[in-house]
PDB file of C-alpha atoms in Angstrom:
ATOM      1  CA  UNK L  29       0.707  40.097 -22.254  1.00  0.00           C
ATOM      2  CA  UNK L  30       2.822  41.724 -19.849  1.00  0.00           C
ATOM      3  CA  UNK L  31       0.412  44.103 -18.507  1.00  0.00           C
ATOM      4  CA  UNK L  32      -1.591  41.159 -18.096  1.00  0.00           C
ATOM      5  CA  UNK L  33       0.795  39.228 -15.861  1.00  0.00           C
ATOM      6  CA  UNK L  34       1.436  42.506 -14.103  1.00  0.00           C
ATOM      7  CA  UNK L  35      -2.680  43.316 -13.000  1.00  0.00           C
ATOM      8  CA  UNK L  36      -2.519  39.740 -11.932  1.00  0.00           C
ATOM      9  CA  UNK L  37       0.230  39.133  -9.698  1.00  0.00           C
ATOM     10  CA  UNK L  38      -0.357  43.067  -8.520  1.00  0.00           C
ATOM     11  CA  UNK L  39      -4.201  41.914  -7.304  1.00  0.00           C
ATOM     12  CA  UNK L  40      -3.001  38.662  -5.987  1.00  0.00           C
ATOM     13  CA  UNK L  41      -0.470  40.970  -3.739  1.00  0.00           C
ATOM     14  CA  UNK L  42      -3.112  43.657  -2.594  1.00  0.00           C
ATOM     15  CA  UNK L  43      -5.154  42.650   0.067  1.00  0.00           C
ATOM     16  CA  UNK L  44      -9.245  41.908  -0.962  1.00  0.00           C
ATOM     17  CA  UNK L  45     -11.721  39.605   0.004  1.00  0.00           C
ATOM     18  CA  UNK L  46     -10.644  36.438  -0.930  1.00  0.00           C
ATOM     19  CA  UNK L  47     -11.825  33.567   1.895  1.00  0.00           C
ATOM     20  CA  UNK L  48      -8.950  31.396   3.448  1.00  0.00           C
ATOM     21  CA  UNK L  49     -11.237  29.062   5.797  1.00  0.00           C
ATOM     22  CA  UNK L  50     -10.753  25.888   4.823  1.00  0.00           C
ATOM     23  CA  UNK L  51     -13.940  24.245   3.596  1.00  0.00           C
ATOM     24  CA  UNK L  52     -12.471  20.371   4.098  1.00  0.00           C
ATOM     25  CA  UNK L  53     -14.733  18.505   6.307  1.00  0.00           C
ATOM     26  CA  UNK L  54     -13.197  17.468   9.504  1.00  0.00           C
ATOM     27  CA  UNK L  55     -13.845  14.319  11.503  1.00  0.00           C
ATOM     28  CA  UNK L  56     -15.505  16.616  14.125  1.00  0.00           C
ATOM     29  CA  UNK L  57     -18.005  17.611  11.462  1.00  0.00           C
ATOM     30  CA  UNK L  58     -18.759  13.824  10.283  1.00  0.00           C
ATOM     31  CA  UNK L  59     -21.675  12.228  12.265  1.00  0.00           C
ATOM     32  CA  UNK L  60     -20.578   9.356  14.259  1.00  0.00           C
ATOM     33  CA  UNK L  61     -22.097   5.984  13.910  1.00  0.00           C
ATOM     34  CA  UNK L  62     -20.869   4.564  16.856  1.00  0.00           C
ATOM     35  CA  UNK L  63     -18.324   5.444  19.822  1.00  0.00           C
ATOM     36  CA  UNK L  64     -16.875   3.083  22.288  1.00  0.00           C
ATOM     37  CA  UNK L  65     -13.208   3.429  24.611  1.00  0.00           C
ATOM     38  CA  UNK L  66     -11.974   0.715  24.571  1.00  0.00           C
ATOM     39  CA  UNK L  67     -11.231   0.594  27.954  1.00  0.00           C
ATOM     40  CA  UNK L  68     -15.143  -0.215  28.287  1.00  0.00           C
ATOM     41  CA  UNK L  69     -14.971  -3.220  25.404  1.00  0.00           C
ATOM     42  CA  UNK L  70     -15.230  -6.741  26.346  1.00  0.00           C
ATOM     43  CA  UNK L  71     -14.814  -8.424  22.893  1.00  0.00           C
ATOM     44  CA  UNK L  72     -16.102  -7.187  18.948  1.00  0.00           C
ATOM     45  CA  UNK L  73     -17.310  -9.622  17.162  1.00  0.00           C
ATOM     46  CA  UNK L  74     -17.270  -9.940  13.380  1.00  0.00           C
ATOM     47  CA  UNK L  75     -19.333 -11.661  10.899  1.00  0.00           C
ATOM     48  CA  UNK L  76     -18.943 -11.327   7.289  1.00  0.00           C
ATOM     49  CA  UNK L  77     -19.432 -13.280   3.969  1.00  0.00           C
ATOM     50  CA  UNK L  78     -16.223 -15.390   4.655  1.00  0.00           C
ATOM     51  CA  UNK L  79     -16.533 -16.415   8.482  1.00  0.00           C
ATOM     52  CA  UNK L  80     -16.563 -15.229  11.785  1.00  0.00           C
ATOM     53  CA  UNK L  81     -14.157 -14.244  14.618  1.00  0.00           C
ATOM     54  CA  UNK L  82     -14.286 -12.439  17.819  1.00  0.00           C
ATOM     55  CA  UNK L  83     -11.315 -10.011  19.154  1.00  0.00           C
ATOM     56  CA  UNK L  84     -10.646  -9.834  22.622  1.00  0.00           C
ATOM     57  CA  UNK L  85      -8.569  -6.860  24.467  1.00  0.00           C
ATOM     58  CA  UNK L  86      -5.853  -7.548  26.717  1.00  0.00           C
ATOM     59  CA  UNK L  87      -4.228  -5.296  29.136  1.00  0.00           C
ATOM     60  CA  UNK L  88      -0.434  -5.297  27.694  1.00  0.00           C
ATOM     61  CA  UNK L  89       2.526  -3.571  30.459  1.00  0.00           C
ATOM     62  CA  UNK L  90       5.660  -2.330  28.259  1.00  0.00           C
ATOM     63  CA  UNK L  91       7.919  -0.422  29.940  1.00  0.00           C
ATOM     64  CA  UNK L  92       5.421   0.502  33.128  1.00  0.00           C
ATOM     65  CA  UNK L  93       3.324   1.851  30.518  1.00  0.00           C
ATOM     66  CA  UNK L  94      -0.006  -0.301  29.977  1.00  0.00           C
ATOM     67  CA  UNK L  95      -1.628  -0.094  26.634  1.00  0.00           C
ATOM     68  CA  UNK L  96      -4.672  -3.005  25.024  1.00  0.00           C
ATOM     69  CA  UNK L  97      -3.296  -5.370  22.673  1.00  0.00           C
ATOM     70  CA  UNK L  98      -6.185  -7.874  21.003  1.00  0.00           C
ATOM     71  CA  UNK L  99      -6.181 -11.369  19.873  1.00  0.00           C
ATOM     72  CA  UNK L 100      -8.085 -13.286  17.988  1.00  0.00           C
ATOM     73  CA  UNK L 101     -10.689 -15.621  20.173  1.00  0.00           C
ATOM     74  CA  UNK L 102      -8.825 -19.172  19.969  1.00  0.00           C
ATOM     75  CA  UNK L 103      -6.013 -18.150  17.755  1.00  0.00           C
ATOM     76  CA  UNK L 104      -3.876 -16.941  20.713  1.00  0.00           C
ATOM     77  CA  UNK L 105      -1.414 -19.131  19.721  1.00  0.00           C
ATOM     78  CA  UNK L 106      -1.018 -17.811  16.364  1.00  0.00           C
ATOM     79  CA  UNK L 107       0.917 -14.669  15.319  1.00  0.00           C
ATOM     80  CA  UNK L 108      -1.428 -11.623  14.253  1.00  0.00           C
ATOM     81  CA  UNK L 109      -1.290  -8.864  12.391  1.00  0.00           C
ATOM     82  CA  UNK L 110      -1.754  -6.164  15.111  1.00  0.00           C
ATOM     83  CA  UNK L 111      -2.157  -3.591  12.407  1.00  0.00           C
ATOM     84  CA  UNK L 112      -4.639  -5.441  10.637  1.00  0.00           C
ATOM     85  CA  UNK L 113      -6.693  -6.211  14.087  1.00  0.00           C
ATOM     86  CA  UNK L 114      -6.168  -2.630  15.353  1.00  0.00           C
ATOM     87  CA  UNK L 115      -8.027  -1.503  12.182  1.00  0.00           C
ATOM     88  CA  UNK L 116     -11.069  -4.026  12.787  1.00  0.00           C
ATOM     89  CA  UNK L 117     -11.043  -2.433  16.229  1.00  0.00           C
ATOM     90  CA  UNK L 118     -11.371   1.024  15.242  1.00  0.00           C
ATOM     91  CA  UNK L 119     -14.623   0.323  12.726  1.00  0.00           C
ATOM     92  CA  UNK L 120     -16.010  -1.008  16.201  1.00  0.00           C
ATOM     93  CA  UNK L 121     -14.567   1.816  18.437  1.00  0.00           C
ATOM     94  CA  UNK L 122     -15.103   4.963  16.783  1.00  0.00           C
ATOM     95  CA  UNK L 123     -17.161   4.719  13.386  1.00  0.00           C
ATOM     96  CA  UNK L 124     -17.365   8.088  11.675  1.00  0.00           C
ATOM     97  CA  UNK L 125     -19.780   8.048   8.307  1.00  0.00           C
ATOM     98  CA  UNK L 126     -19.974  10.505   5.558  1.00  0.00           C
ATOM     99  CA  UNK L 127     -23.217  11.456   6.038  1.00  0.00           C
ATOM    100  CA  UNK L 128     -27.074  10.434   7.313  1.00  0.00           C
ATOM    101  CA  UNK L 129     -28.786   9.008   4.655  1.00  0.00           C
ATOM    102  CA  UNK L 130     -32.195   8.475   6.675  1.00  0.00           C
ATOM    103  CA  UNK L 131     -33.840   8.896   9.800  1.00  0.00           C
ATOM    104  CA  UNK L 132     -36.877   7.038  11.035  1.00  0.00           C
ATOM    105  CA  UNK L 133     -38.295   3.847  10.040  1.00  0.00           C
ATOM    106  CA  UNK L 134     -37.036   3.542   6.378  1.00  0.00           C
ATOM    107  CA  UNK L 135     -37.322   0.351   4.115  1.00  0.00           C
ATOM    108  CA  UNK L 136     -33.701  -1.477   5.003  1.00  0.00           C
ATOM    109  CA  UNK L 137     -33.876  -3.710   2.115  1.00  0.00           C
ATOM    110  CA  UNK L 138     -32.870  -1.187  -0.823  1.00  0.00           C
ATOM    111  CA  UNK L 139     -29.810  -0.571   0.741  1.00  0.00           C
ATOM    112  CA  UNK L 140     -28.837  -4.350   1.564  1.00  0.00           C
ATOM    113  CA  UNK L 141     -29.732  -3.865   5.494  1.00  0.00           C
ATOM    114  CA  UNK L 142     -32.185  -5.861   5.696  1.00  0.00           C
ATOM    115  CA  UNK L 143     -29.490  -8.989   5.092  1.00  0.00           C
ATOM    116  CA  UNK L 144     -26.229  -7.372   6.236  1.00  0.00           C
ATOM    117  CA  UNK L 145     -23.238  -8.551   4.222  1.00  0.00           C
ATOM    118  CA  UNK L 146     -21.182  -7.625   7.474  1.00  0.00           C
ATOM    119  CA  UNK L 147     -21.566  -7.432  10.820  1.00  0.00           C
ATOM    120  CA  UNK L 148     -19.660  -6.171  13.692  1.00  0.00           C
ATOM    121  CA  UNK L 149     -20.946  -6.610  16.916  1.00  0.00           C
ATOM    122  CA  UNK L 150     -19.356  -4.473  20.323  1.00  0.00           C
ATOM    123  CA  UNK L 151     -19.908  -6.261  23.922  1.00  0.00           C
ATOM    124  CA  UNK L 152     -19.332  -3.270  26.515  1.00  0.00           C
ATOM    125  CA  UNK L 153     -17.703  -4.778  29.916  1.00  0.00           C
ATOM    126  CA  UNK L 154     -21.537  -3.212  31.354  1.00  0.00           C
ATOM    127  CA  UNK L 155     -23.304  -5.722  29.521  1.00  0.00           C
ATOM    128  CA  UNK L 156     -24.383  -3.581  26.450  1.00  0.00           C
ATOM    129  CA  UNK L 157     -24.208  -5.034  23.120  1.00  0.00           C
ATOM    130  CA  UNK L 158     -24.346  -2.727  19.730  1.00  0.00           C
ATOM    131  CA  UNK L 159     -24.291  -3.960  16.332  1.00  0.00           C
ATOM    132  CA  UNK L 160     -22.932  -1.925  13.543  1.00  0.00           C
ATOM    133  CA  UNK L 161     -24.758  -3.639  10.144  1.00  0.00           C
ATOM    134  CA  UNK L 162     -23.378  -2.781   6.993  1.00  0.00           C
ATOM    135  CA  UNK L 163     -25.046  -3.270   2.821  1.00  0.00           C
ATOM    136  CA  UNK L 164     -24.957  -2.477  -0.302  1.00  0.00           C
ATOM    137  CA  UNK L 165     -21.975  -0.367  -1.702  1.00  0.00           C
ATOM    138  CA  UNK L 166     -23.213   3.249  -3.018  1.00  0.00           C
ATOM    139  CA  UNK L 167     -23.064   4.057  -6.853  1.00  0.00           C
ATOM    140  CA  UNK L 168     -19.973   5.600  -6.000  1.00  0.00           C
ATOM    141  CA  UNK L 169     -17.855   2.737  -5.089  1.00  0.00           C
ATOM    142  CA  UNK L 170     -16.335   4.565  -2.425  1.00  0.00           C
ATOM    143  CA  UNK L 171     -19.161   4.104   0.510  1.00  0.00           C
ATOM    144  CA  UNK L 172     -21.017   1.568   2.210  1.00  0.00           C
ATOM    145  CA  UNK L 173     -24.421   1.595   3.696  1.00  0.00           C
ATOM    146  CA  UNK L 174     -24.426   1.390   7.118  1.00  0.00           C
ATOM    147  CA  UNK L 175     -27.228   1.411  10.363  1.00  0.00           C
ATOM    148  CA  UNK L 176     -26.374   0.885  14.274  1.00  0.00           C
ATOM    149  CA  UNK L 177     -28.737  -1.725  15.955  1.00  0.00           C
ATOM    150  CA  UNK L 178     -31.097  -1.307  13.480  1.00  0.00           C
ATOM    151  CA  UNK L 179     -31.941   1.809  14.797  1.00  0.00           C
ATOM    152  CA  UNK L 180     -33.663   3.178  11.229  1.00  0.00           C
ATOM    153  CA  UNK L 181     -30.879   5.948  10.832  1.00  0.00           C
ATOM    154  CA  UNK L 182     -28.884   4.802   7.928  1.00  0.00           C
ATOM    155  CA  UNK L 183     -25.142   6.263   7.552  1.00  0.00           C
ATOM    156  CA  UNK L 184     -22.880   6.391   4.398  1.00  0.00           C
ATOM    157  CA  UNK L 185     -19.653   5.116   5.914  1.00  0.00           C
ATOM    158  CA  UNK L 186     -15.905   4.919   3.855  1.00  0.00           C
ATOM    159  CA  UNK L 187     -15.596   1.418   1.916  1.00  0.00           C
ATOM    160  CA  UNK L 188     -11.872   1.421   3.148  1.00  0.00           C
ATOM    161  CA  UNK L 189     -12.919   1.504   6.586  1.00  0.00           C
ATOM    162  CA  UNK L 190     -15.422  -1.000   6.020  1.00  0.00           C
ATOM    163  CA  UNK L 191     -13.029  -2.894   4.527  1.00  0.00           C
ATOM    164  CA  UNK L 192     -11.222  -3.937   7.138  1.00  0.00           C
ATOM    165  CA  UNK L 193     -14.359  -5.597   8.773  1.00  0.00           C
ATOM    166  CA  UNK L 194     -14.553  -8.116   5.298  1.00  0.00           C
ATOM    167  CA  UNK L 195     -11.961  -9.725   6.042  1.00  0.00           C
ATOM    168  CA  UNK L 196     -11.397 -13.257   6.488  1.00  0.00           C
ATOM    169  CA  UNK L 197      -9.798 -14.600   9.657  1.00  0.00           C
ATOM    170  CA  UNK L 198      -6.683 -15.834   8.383  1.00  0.00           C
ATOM    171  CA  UNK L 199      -6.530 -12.095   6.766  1.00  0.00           C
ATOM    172  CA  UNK L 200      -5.425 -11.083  10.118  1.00  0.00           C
ATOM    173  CA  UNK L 201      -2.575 -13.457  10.546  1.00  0.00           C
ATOM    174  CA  UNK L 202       0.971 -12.632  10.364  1.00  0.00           C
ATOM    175  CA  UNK L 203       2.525 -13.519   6.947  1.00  0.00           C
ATOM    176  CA  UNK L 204       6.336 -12.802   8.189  1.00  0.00           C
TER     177      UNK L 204
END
């Protein structure tokens, strides 16, 4: 037994041809869904099974630095959850999905696009307007199907991103 634990920490020690890259996908890897700054957005709009609402950036100086703080579409005089917004936000700023699950002109309705469950739509201060539709959950439990202005390519996005886009209005309230 000793031997043993001597050949193995001896070839762990000499050097061979063992691979060190790291085979964890990164987010520059991940196809994106949808990409916005947003510097250029003039409101995302949401639209899920419990309601609607619409967030709306505003230019916020702290300090002589300016940053975007958003508010709920009249709620303004309502405290909000700016963590819970800025999460909404980023689903309809920078959408990354798992993978491509089709290209082309593929039957939406297996994979609950043909009725989305959610909706989040981005108005662009040019006048553009992109919808990110989302299904069915995968088998998994862990993804959601997702397509970008019904475009026919159909993403697997992260359930806990999509997450953020089910919820109900008065989910994004302050509760302090």
């Amino acid at each position: 037994l000793v031997v043993l634990i001597l050949v193995w920490v001896g070839s762990s020690l000499l050097p061979g041809d063992t691979d060190t890259t790291d085979t964890a996908a990164t987010t520059a890897e991940l196809p994106i869904v949808f990409k916005a700054d947003k510097d250029d957005v003039a409101s995302i709009a949401v639209k899920n099974e419990l309601g609607s609402f619409t967030l709306l950036p505003q230019v916020v100086v702290k300090d002589g630095t300016s940053s975007i703080a958003w508010s709920i579409d009249g709620l303004t005089d309502l405290p909000v959850s700016q963590t819970a917004i800025d999460k909404v936000v980023t689903v309809g700023t920078i959408l990354y999905a798992s993978k491509e699950i089709s290209a082309g002109d593929a039957n939406l309705a297996p994979f609950g696009l043909d009725n989305p469950k959610t909706q989040v739509t981005v108005k662009l201060k040019s006048g553009e307007s992109h919808t990110i539709s989302f299904g069915n959950e995968l088998a998994s439990g862990y993804f959601d199907y997702a397509i970008l202005d019904q475009s026919g390519t159909i993403y697997s996005v992260a359930s806990s991103t999509v997450a953020s886009a089910k919820l109900a209005v008065t989910d994004l309230l302050d509760s302090t």
